[in-house]
CSV table of C-alpha atoms in Angstrom, one decimal:
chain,number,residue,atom,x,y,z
I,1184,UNK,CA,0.0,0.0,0.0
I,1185,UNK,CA,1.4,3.4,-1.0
I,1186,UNK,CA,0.7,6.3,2.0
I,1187,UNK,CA,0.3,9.7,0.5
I,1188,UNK,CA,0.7,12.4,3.0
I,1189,UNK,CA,0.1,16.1,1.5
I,1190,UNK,CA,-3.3,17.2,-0.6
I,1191,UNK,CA,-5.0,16.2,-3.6
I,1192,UNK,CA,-1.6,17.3,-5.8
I,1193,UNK,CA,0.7,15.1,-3.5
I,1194,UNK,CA,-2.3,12.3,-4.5
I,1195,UNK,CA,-2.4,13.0,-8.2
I,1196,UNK,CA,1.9,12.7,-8.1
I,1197,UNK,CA,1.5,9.2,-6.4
I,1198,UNK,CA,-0.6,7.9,-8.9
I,1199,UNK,CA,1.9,9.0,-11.4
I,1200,UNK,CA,4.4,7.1,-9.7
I,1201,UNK,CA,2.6,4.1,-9.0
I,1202,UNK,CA,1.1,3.7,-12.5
I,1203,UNK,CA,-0.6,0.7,-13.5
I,1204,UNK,CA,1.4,-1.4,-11.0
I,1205,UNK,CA,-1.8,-1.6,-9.0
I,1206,UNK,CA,-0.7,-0.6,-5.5
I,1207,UNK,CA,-3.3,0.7,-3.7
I,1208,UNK,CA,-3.2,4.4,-2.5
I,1209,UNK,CA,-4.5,5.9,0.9
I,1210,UNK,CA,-4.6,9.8,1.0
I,1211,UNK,CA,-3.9,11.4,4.4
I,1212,UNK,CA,-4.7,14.5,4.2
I,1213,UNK,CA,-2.5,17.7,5.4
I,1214,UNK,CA,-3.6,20.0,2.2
I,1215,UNK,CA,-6.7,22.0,1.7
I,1216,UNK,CA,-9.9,20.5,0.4
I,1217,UNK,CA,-9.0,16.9,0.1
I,1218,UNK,CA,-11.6,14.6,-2.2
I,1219,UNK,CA,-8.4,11.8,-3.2
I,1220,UNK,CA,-7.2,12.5,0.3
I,1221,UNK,CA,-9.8,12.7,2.8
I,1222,UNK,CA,-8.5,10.4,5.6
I,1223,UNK,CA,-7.5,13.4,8.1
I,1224,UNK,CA,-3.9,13.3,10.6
I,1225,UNK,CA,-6.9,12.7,13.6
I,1226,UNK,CA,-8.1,9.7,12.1
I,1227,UNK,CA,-4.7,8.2,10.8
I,1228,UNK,CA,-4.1,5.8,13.9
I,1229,UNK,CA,-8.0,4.4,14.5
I,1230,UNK,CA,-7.6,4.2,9.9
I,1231,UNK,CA,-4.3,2.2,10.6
I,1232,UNK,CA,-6.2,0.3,13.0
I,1233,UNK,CA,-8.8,-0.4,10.6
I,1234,UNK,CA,-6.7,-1.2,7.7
I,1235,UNK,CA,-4.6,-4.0,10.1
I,1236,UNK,CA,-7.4,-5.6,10.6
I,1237,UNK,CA,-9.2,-5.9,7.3
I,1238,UNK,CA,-12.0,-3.1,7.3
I,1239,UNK,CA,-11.0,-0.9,3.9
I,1240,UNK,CA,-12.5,-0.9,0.9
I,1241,UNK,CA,-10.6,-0.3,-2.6
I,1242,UNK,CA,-11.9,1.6,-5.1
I,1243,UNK,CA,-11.1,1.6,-8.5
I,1244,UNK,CA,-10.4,5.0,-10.3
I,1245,UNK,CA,-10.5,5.1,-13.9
I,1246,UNK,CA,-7.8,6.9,-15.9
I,1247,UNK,CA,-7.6,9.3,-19.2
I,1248,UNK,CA,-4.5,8.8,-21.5
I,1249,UNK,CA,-3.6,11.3,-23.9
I,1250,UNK,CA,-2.5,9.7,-27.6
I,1251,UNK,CA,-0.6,12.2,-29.8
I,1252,UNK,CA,2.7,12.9,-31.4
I,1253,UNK,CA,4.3,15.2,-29.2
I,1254,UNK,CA,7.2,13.5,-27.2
I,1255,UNK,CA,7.0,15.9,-24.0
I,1256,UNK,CA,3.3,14.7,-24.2
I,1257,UNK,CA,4.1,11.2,-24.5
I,1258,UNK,CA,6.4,10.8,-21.4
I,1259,UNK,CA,3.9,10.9,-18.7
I,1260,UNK,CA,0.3,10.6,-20.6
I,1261,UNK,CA,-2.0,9.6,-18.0
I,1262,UNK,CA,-4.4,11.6,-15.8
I,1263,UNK,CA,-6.5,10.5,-12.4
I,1264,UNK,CA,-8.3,13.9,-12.8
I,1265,UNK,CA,-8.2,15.8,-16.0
I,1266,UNK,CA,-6.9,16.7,-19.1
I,1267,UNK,CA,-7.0,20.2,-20.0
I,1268,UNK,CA,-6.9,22.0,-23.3
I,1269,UNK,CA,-5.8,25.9,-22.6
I,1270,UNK,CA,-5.0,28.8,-24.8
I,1271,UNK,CA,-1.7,30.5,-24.4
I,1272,UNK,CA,0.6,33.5,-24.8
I,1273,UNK,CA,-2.6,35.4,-26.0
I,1274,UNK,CA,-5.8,36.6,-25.1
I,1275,UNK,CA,-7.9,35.5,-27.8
I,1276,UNK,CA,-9.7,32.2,-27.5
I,1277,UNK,CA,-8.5,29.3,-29.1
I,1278,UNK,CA,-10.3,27.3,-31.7
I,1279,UNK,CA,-10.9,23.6,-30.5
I,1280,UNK,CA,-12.9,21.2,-32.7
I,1281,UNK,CA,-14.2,18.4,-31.0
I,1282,UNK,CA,-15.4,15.1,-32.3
I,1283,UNK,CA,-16.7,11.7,-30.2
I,1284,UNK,CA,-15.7,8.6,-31.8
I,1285,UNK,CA,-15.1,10.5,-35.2
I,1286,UNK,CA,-18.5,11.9,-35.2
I,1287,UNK,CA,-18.3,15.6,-34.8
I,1288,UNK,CA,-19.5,17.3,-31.8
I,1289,UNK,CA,-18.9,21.2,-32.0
I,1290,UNK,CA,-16.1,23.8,-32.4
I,1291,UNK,CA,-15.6,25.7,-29.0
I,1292,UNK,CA,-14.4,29.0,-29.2
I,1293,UNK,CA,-13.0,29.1,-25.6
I,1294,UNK,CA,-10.3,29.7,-23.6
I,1295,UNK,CA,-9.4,26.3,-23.1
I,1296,UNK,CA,-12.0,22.6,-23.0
I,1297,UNK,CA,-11.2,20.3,-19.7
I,1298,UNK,CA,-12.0,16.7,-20.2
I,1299,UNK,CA,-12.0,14.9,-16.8
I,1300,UNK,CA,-13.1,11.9,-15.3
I,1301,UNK,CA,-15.9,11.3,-12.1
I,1302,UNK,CA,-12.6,11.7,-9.8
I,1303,UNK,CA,-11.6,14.9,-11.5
I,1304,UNK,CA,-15.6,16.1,-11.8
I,1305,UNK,CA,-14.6,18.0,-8.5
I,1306,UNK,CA,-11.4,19.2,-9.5
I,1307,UNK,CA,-10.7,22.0,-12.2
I,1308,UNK,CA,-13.6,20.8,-14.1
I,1309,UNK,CA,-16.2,22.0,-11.4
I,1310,UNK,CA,-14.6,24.9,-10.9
I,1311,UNK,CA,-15.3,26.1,-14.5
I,1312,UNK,CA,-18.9,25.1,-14.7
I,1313,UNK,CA,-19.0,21.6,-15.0
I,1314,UNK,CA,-20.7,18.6,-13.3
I,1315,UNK,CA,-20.1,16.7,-9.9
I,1316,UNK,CA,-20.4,13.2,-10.9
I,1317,UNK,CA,-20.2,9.9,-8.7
I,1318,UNK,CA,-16.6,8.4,-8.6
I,1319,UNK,CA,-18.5,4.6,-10.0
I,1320,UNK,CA,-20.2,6.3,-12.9
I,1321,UNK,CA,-18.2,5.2,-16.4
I,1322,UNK,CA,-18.3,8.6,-17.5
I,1323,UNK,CA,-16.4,11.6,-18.6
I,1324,UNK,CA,-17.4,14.9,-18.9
I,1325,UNK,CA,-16.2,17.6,-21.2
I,1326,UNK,CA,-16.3,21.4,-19.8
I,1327,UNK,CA,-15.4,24.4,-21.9
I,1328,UNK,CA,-13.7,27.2,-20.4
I,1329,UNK,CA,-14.8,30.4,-20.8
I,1330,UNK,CA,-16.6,29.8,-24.0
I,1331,UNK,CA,-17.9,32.3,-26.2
I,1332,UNK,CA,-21.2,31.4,-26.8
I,1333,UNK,CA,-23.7,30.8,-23.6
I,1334,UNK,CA,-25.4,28.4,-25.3
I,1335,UNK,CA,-22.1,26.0,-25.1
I,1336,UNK,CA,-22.6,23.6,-21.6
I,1337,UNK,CA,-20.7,20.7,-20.3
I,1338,UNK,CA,-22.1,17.4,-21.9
I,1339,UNK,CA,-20.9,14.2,-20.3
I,1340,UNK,CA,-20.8,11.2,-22.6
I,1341,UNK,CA,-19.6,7.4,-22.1
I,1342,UNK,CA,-15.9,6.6,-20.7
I,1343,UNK,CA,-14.9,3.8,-23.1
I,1344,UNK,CA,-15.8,6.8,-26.6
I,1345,UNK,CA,-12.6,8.0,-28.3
I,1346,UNK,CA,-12.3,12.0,-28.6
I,1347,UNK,CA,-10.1,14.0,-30.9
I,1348,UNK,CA,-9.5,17.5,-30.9
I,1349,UNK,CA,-8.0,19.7,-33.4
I,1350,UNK,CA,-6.7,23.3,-32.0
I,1351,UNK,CA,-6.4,26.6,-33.7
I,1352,UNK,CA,-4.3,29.1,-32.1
I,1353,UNK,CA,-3.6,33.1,-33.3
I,1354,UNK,CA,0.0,32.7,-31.9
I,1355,UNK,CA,-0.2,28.9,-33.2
I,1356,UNK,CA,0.4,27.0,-30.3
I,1357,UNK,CA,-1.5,26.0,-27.0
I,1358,UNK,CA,-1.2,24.4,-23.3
I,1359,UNK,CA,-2.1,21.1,-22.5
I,1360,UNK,CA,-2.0,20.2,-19.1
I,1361,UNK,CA,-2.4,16.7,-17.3
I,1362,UNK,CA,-3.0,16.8,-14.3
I,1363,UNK,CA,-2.0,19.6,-14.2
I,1364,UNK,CA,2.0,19.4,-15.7
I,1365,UNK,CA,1.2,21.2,-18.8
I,1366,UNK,CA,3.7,20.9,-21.4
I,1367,UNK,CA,3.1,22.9,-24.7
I,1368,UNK,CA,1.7,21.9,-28.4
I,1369,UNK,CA,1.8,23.5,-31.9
I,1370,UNK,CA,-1.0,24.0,-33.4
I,1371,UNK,CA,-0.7,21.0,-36.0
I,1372,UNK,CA,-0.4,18.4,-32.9
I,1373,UNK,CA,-3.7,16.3,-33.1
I,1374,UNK,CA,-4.9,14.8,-29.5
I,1375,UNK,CA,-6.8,11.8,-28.9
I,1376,UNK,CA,-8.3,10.8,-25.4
I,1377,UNK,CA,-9.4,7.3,-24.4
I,1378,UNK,CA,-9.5,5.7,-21.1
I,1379,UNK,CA,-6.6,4.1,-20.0
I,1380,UNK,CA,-6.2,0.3,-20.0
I,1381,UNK,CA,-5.6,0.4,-16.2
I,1382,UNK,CA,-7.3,1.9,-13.2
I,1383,UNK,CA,-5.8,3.5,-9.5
I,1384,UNK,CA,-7.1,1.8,-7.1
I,1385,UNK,CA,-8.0,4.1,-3.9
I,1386,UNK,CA,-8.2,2.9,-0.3
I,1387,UNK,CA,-11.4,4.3,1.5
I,1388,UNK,CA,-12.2,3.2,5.2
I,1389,UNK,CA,-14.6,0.5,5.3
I,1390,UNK,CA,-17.8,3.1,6.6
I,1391,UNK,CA,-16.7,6.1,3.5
I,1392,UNK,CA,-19.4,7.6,1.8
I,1393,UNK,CA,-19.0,9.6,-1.3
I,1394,UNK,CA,-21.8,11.6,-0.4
I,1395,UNK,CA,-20.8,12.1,3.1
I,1396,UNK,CA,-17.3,13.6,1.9
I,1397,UNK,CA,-18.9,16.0,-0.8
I,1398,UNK,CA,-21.5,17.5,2.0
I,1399,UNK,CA,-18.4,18.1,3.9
I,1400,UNK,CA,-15.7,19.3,1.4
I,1401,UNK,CA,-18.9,21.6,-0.7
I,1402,UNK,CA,-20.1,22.8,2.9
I,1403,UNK,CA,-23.6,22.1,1.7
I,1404,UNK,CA,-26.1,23.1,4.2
I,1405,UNK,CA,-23.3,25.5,6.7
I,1406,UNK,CA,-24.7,28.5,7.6
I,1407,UNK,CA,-22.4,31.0,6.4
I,1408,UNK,CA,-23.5,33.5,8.6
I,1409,UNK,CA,-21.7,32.7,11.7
């Protein structure tokens, strides 16, 4: 079992390192928020406790990988959370055609597109606009940034469809970030997204709730008056 001691970032980084070797990962969290890495430094010894004597639970994570010519890209192309499409040195939008299973979907005139998984649904994703969705749901969810149009929403689609994306840039390049690392791309460099062939497992104690956490971490129902 791998022990990750920091935030969700230090969590992201030990996925990365652990790979598809399969080692479960349990998150103790000393960061800020804290969805991969909820176990808080109160509860480490009774979790330890727990974990010695059988009562976890492992949950399985899927993963994004990124196909596409660029060699920066291809030396760490896998993502628990999100991969993000973003413009860069520029302010105007960047052009990014979109299509599912070669079946075109839209053009987004945007600031960037984040395509992230049910783990990373609470991550950057949410942040601009997009859905929460359960960490078990096959899904993936694709969230403009900034888009130009307001008629242009979030659409979540099936995890085991293929998307492309074909970029347009004024100063002819863009960011892609993975989790993340962003490295950048010219504006010929064709991305494909599919979900990995492997998954990170996640140790939860044996009584987690998803829902609990997200009440907790969102602050639903606090009076923020006091």
């Amino acid at each position: 079992m791998v022990i990750s001691i920091g935030g969700d970032g230090t969590f992201l980084k030990a996925a990365r390192r652990v790979g598809r070797k399969g080692i479960p990962i349990l998150g103790i969290n000393t960061g800020r928020l804290g969805f991969l890495a909820d176990i808080s430094p109160e509860e480490m010894e009774e979790t330890f406790n727990e974990i010695q004597a059988g009562r976890y639970s492992v949950e399985e994570r899927s993963v994004l990988q990124l196909i596409c010519n660029d060699t920066h890209l291809q030396a760490s192309p896998y993502a628990l959370n999100e991969i993000a499409v973003l413009k860069r040195d520029s302010s105007s939008m960047i052009s990014i055609r979109t299509a599912i299973n070669g079946a075109f979907l839209n053009t987004y005139q945007a600031d960037g597109l984040v395509i992230a998984t049910p783990t990373g649904s609470t991550a950057y994703s949410l942040s601009v606009g997009g859905p929460i969705m359960v960490p078990h749901a096959n899904t993936v969810v694709i969230t403009p940034v900034a888009p130009h149009s307001l008629n242009v929403r979030p659409i979540v689609i099936r995890d085991d469809w293929e998307i492309t994306l074909d970029v347009e840039s004024r100063s002819h390049n863009f960011l892609v970030a993975i989790d993340g690392s962003s490295e950048t791309c010219k504006e010929t460099t064709q991305l494909t997204i599919r979900r990995a062939d492997y998954s990170v497992k996640v140790v939860k104690r044996f009584n987690h709730i998803f829902f609990d956490t997200l009440r907790s971490k969102m602050m639903w129902g606090a009076d923020g008056r006091r």
